[in-house]
């Protein structure tokens, strides 16, 4: 019958799995009194962005009409974004919602049934779209070091790159969400060398680039050092503008990326078509004063991290803490016998502080291979904590006081 699959019909791709992290936030984000796990920095007031804008930007804002905009992005915005990267061309940049751009890039570049290697755990769409395309996804899993810190061992990546069929794509995210891990410049160069040696495309999620504890540790953007790289960045995390819903892809200069870039532009016609004009002007205004906005967010992170580090030191019997070298998040181990989900739910019920359980990074489906190159799965006994909101010190104090009570009455058992 019409519409019914037959034995000879091609197998349909698996449905996209529920986005566990986003479902968790949908349930709790706007009702929890304290968010101690949000990966963005304190959202900035729109008036603060506009007050610091140039006269040109203020005129653009006041004269703005709510019309359609250019599909790739406003030419001035494309030029401003390309100026963030050495050697980048505005003709190889496209703007959009970051989540949308991950999806479009994967569909444009990744051949179905191919192999993808990705840092994992991570933001689910960085692997889920490839799973949906029926790719084999091998996880590059971080290691835990004796001092409690975590990092990605490039030797393990080399093993993954050389076993089985060559991967079509390597996906990386540094500074890493959720661990805050950041490779050294030497290790990053090895990653690029491995991509070049195996002729692999590279997708680099750089949404947290700019939130390093030390600017000396900031890595170059992948698009600056590898011609077959595509860089994702945006306004949500390091500029405190998640509500603008603005990000971008910057494509390397390799001719082998030409068709993928064109395909992303074509596929965007099926999603948002173009970005909202107000978001474009706000993004332009923010990027013109980006150093001020970056400094604002780094200062908030420093204050929040100091408070959380004190909390973790006071409750070292509950958390195994390390100071992350980048990002606005960390992923400490939970020493309670409770599962990460049960622990976070108990904390939320007890004191109104929302932590993000590590389980939210580990969808139940088994299509992501987490065993290759790693001794064991990473993340089920961890929780994401964050320090990019201005009330992080207050939330840490509330959590610390409750933990004393919970330990005394056995609530963490």
PDB file of C-alpha atoms in Angstrom, residues 10-14 105-116 128-137 165-169 263 267:
ATOM      1  CA  UNK A  10      15.807   1.275   1.809  1.00  0.00           C
ATOM      2  CA  UNK A  11      16.172   1.390   5.564  1.00  0.00           C
ATOM      3  CA  UNK A  12      15.117   4.727   7.010  1.00  0.00           C
ATOM      4  CA  UNK A  13      17.658   6.552   9.169  1.00  0.00           C
ATOM      5  CA  UNK A  14      17.087   6.376  12.928  1.00  0.00           C
ATOM      6  CA  UNK A 105      27.252  21.449   8.577  1.00  0.00           C
ATOM      7  CA  UNK A 106      26.914  17.770   9.417  1.00  0.00           C
ATOM      8  CA  UNK A 107      24.299  17.188   6.742  1.00  0.00           C
ATOM      9  CA  UNK A 108      26.350  19.068   4.159  1.00  0.00           C
ATOM     10  CA  UNK A 109      29.752  17.531   4.838  1.00  0.00           C
ATOM     11  CA  UNK A 110      29.399  14.092   6.418  1.00  0.00           C
ATOM     12  CA  UNK A 111      28.696  11.193   4.036  1.00  0.00           C
ATOM     13  CA  UNK A 112      26.072   8.786   5.416  1.00  0.00           C
ATOM     14  CA  UNK A 113      27.527   5.500   6.716  1.00  0.00           C
ATOM     15  CA  UNK A 114      31.007   7.027   7.084  1.00  0.00           C
ATOM     16  CA  UNK A 115      33.041   7.150  10.308  1.00  0.00           C
ATOM     17  CA  UNK A 116      33.254  10.185  12.598  1.00  0.00           C
ATOM     18  CA  UNK A 128      23.778  12.814  17.314  1.00  0.00           C
ATOM     19  CA  UNK A 129      23.479  14.234  13.780  1.00  0.00           C
ATOM     20  CA  UNK A 130      26.192  11.849  12.589  1.00  0.00           C
ATOM     21  CA  UNK A 131      24.384   8.948  14.300  1.00  0.00           C
ATOM     22  CA  UNK A 132      21.220  10.031  12.512  1.00  0.00           C
ATOM     23  CA  UNK A 133      23.175   9.886   9.245  1.00  0.00           C
ATOM     24  CA  UNK A 134      23.960   6.260  10.162  1.00  0.00           C
ATOM     25  CA  UNK A 135      27.642   6.965  10.673  1.00  0.00           C
ATOM     26  CA  UNK A 136      29.862   5.074  13.056  1.00  0.00           C
ATOM     27  CA  UNK A 137      30.807   7.561  15.770  1.00  0.00           C
ATOM     28  CA  UNK A 165      38.219   2.811   8.020  1.00  0.00           C
ATOM     29  CA  UNK A 166      39.580   6.365   7.826  1.00  0.00           C
ATOM     30  CA  UNK A 167      37.211   8.874   9.441  1.00  0.00           C
ATOM     31  CA  UNK A 168      35.497  11.436   7.251  1.00  0.00           C
ATOM     32  CA  UNK A 169      35.419  13.995  10.048  1.00  0.00           C
ATOM     33  CA  UNK A 263      25.321  23.121   0.523  1.00  0.00           C
ATOM     34  CA  UNK A 267      20.086  23.845   3.410  1.00  0.00           C
TER      35      UNK A 267
END
